[in-house]
Amino acid sequence: MTIEEVRPSEADSISVLAHEIWPLVYSQMISGEQIAYMLEWMYAPQKIRTEIEAGTVYLKSKQEGDAAGFAAFGPVEKDGMAMLHKLYVHPDLHRSGVGSALLKDVEKRTD
């Protein structure tokens, strides 16, 4: 497994992954229309680029070359504190350690 920081030019990759994960995770809780609205509002590539440029850090996890999950945190304060905004793992990879690895990487980057 690898974890990489996402550059603004790679925002599309987070958008694609969110569009994969959200319907699988939330379809039993909220309507398809609500999922589509939330994805457009929170995961449009330009929105992600803007967040990265403002100091939010996006990390993407890959397992065997395929995107497995992502996290977003920050901006990191002077004392090393940061807010975790997002943590999503593809449902096929739940309980595989992807989420834990992403959290450990966030901790390492905020120490």
PDB file of C-alpha atoms in Angstrom:
ATOM      1  CA  MET A   1       0.000   0.000   0.000  1.00  0.00           C
ATOM      2  CA  THR A   2       1.171   3.502  -0.766  1.00  0.00           C
ATOM      3  CA  ILE A   3      -0.073   6.861   0.457  1.00  0.00           C
ATOM      4  CA  GLU A   4       0.552   9.997  -1.563  1.00  0.00           C
ATOM      5  CA  GLU A   5      -0.236  13.647  -1.018  1.00  0.00           C
ATOM      6  CA  VAL A   6      -2.585  14.898  -3.720  1.00  0.00           C
ATOM      7  CA  ARG A   7      -1.483  17.934  -5.711  1.00  0.00           C
ATOM      8  CA  PRO A   8      -4.056  20.439  -6.986  1.00  0.00           C
ATOM      9  CA  SER A   9      -3.603  19.066 -10.508  1.00  0.00           C
ATOM     10  CA  GLU A  10      -4.667  15.631  -9.218  1.00  0.00           C
ATOM     11  CA  ALA A  11      -7.971  16.773  -7.685  1.00  0.00           C
ATOM     12  CA  ASP A  12      -9.880  14.797 -10.306  1.00  0.00           C
ATOM     13  CA  SER A  13      -8.607  11.552  -8.788  1.00  0.00           C
ATOM     14  CA  ILE A  14     -10.245  12.356  -5.436  1.00  0.00           C
ATOM     15  CA  SER A  15     -13.470  13.346  -7.182  1.00  0.00           C
ATOM     16  CA  VAL A  16     -13.543  10.039  -9.080  1.00  0.00           C
ATOM     17  CA  LEU A  17     -12.891   8.050  -5.905  1.00  0.00           C
ATOM     18  CA  ALA A  18     -15.596   9.924  -3.962  1.00  0.00           C
ATOM     19  CA  HIS A  19     -18.052   9.260  -6.807  1.00  0.00           C
ATOM     20  CA  GLU A  20     -17.234   5.542  -6.462  1.00  0.00           C
ATOM     21  CA  ILE A  21     -17.427   5.360  -2.678  1.00  0.00           C
ATOM     22  CA  TRP A  22     -20.394   7.596  -1.796  1.00  0.00           C
ATOM     23  CA  PRO A  23     -23.141   5.692  -3.650  1.00  0.00           C
ATOM     24  CA  LEU A  24     -21.914   2.404  -2.189  1.00  0.00           C
ATOM     25  CA  VAL A  25     -21.785   3.727   1.375  1.00  0.00           C
ATOM     26  CA  TYR A  26     -24.700   6.147   1.560  1.00  0.00           C
ATOM     27  CA  SER A  27     -27.381   4.701  -0.784  1.00  0.00           C
ATOM     28  CA  GLN A  28     -29.198   3.027   2.134  1.00  0.00           C
ATOM     29  CA  MET A  29     -29.198   6.263   4.162  1.00  0.00           C
ATOM     30  CA  ILE A  30     -29.943   9.094   1.736  1.00  0.00           C
ATOM     31  CA  SER A  31     -31.524   9.425  -1.696  1.00  0.00           C
ATOM     32  CA  GLY A  32     -29.609   9.252  -4.951  1.00  0.00           C
ATOM     33  CA  GLU A  33     -30.489  12.897  -5.530  1.00  0.00           C
ATOM     34  CA  GLN A  34     -28.990  13.878  -2.174  1.00  0.00           C
ATOM     35  CA  ILE A  35     -25.846  11.856  -2.907  1.00  0.00           C
ATOM     36  CA  ALA A  36     -25.483  13.580  -6.284  1.00  0.00           C
ATOM     37  CA  TYR A  37     -25.960  16.992  -4.659  1.00  0.00           C
ATOM     38  CA  MET A  38     -23.373  16.299  -1.953  1.00  0.00           C
ATOM     39  CA  LEU A  39     -20.852  14.953  -4.474  1.00  0.00           C
ATOM     40  CA  GLU A  40     -21.217  18.014  -6.676  1.00  0.00           C
ATOM     41  CA  TRP A  41     -21.001  20.360  -3.691  1.00  0.00           C
ATOM     42  CA  MET A  42     -18.089  18.729  -1.846  1.00  0.00           C
ATOM     43  CA  TYR A  43     -16.176  16.773  -4.468  1.00  0.00           C
ATOM     44  CA  ALA A  44     -16.145  18.835  -7.638  1.00  0.00           C
ATOM     45  CA  PRO A  45     -12.502  18.911  -8.790  1.00  0.00           C
ATOM     46  CA  GLN A  46     -12.366  22.727  -8.615  1.00  0.00           C
ATOM     47  CA  LYS A  47     -13.630  22.660  -5.012  1.00  0.00           C
ATOM     48  CA  ILE A  48     -10.925  20.149  -4.067  1.00  0.00           C
ATOM     49  CA  ARG A  49      -8.243  22.222  -5.849  1.00  0.00           C
ATOM     50  CA  THR A  50      -9.381  25.333  -3.980  1.00  0.00           C
ATOM     51  CA  GLU A  51      -9.239  23.497  -0.650  1.00  0.00           C
ATOM     52  CA  ILE A  52      -5.722  22.193  -1.354  1.00  0.00           C
ATOM     53  CA  GLU A  53      -4.529  25.649  -2.344  1.00  0.00           C
ATOM     54  CA  ALA A  54      -5.991  27.011   0.935  1.00  0.00           C
ATOM     55  CA  GLY A  55      -4.017  24.513   3.037  1.00  0.00           C
ATOM     56  CA  THR A  56      -6.175  21.396   3.276  1.00  0.00           C
ATOM     57  CA  VAL A  57      -4.054  18.304   2.664  1.00  0.00           C
ATOM     58  CA  TYR A  58      -5.570  15.410   0.734  1.00  0.00           C
ATOM     59  CA  LEU A  59      -3.929  12.002   0.943  1.00  0.00           C
ATOM     60  CA  LYS A  60      -4.762   9.155  -1.415  1.00  0.00           C
ATOM     61  CA  SER A  61      -4.094   5.526  -0.614  1.00  0.00           C
ATOM     62  CA  LYS A  62      -3.362   3.002  -3.337  1.00  0.00           C
ATOM     63  CA  GLN A  63      -3.333  -0.738  -2.984  1.00  0.00           C
ATOM     64  CA  GLU A  64      -1.771  -2.738  -5.808  1.00  0.00           C
ATOM     65  CA  GLY A  65      -1.892   0.405  -7.949  1.00  0.00           C
ATOM     66  CA  ASP A  66      -5.624   1.004  -7.491  1.00  0.00           C
ATOM     67  CA  ALA A  67      -7.095   3.864  -5.464  1.00  0.00           C
ATOM     68  CA  ALA A  68      -8.260   2.498  -2.122  1.00  0.00           C
ATOM     69  CA  GLY A  69      -9.260   5.527  -0.048  1.00  0.00           C
ATOM     70  CA  PHE A  70      -8.507   9.089   0.896  1.00  0.00           C
ATOM     71  CA  ALA A  71      -8.265  11.463   3.816  1.00  0.00           C
ATOM     72  CA  ALA A  72      -8.317  15.243   4.076  1.00  0.00           C
ATOM     73  CA  PHE A  73      -7.045  17.343   6.970  1.00  0.00           C
ATOM     74  CA  GLY A  74      -5.773  20.772   7.835  1.00  0.00           C
ATOM     75  CA  PRO A  75      -4.667  23.309   7.500  1.00  0.00           C
ATOM     76  CA  VAL A  76      -1.986  22.368  10.020  1.00  0.00           C
ATOM     77  CA  GLU A  77      -1.654  24.923  12.812  1.00  0.00           C
ATOM     78  CA  LYS A  78       1.666  26.061  14.281  1.00  0.00           C
ATOM     79  CA  ASP A  79       1.196  23.693  17.232  1.00  0.00           C
ATOM     80  CA  GLY A  80       0.815  20.748  14.835  1.00  0.00           C
ATOM     81  CA  MET A  81      -2.925  20.471  15.380  1.00  0.00           C
ATOM     82  CA  ALA A  82      -5.201  19.914  12.404  1.00  0.00           C
ATOM     83  CA  MET A  83      -8.836  19.008  11.828  1.00  0.00           C
ATOM     84  CA  LEU A  84      -9.547  15.704  10.088  1.00  0.00           C
ATOM     85  CA  HIS A  85     -12.191  16.567   7.495  1.00  0.00           C
ATOM     86  CA  LYS A  86     -12.611  13.384   5.513  1.00  0.00           C
ATOM     87  CA  LEU A  87     -11.671   9.721   5.748  1.00  0.00           C
ATOM     88  CA  TYR A  88     -13.109   7.333   3.178  1.00  0.00           C
ATOM     89  CA  VAL A  89     -12.107   3.813   2.218  1.00  0.00           C
ATOM     90  CA  HIS A  90     -13.640   1.838  -0.626  1.00  0.00           C
ATOM     91  CA  PRO A  91     -16.112  -0.622   0.953  1.00  0.00           C
ATOM     92  CA  ASP A  92     -14.358  -3.591  -0.692  1.00  0.00           C
ATOM     93  CA  LEU A  93     -11.314  -2.681   1.411  1.00  0.00           C
ATOM     94  CA  HIS A  94     -12.943  -2.056   4.779  1.00  0.00           C
ATOM     95  CA  ARG A  95     -11.031  -3.803   7.579  1.00  0.00           C
ATOM     96  CA  SER A  96      -7.938  -4.128   5.383  1.00  0.00           C
ATOM     97  CA  GLY A  97      -5.873  -1.516   7.236  1.00  0.00           C
ATOM     98  CA  VAL A  98      -6.294   1.243   4.646  1.00  0.00           C
ATOM     99  CA  GLY A  99      -8.135   3.571   7.035  1.00  0.00           C
ATOM    100  CA  SER A 100      -5.641   2.969   9.831  1.00  0.00           C
ATOM    101  CA  ALA A 101      -2.734   3.622   7.477  1.00  0.00           C
ATOM    102  CA  LEU A 102      -4.304   6.892   6.332  1.00  0.00           C
ATOM    103  CA  LEU A 103      -4.837   7.997   9.940  1.00  0.00           C
ATOM    104  CA  LYS A 104      -1.232   7.143  10.855  1.00  0.00           C
ATOM    105  CA  ASP A 105      -0.011   9.165   7.880  1.00  0.00           C
ATOM    106  CA  VAL A 106      -2.131  12.144   8.995  1.00  0.00           C
ATOM    107  CA  GLU A 107      -0.641  11.854  12.501  1.00  0.00           C
ATOM    108  CA  LYS A 108       2.889  11.727  11.085  1.00  0.00           C
ATOM    109  CA  ARG A 109       2.285  14.841   9.003  1.00  0.00           C
ATOM    110  CA  THR A 110       0.909  16.808  11.961  1.00  0.00           C
ATOM    111  CA  ASP A 111       3.598  15.914  14.532  1.00  0.00           C
TER     112      ASP A 111
END
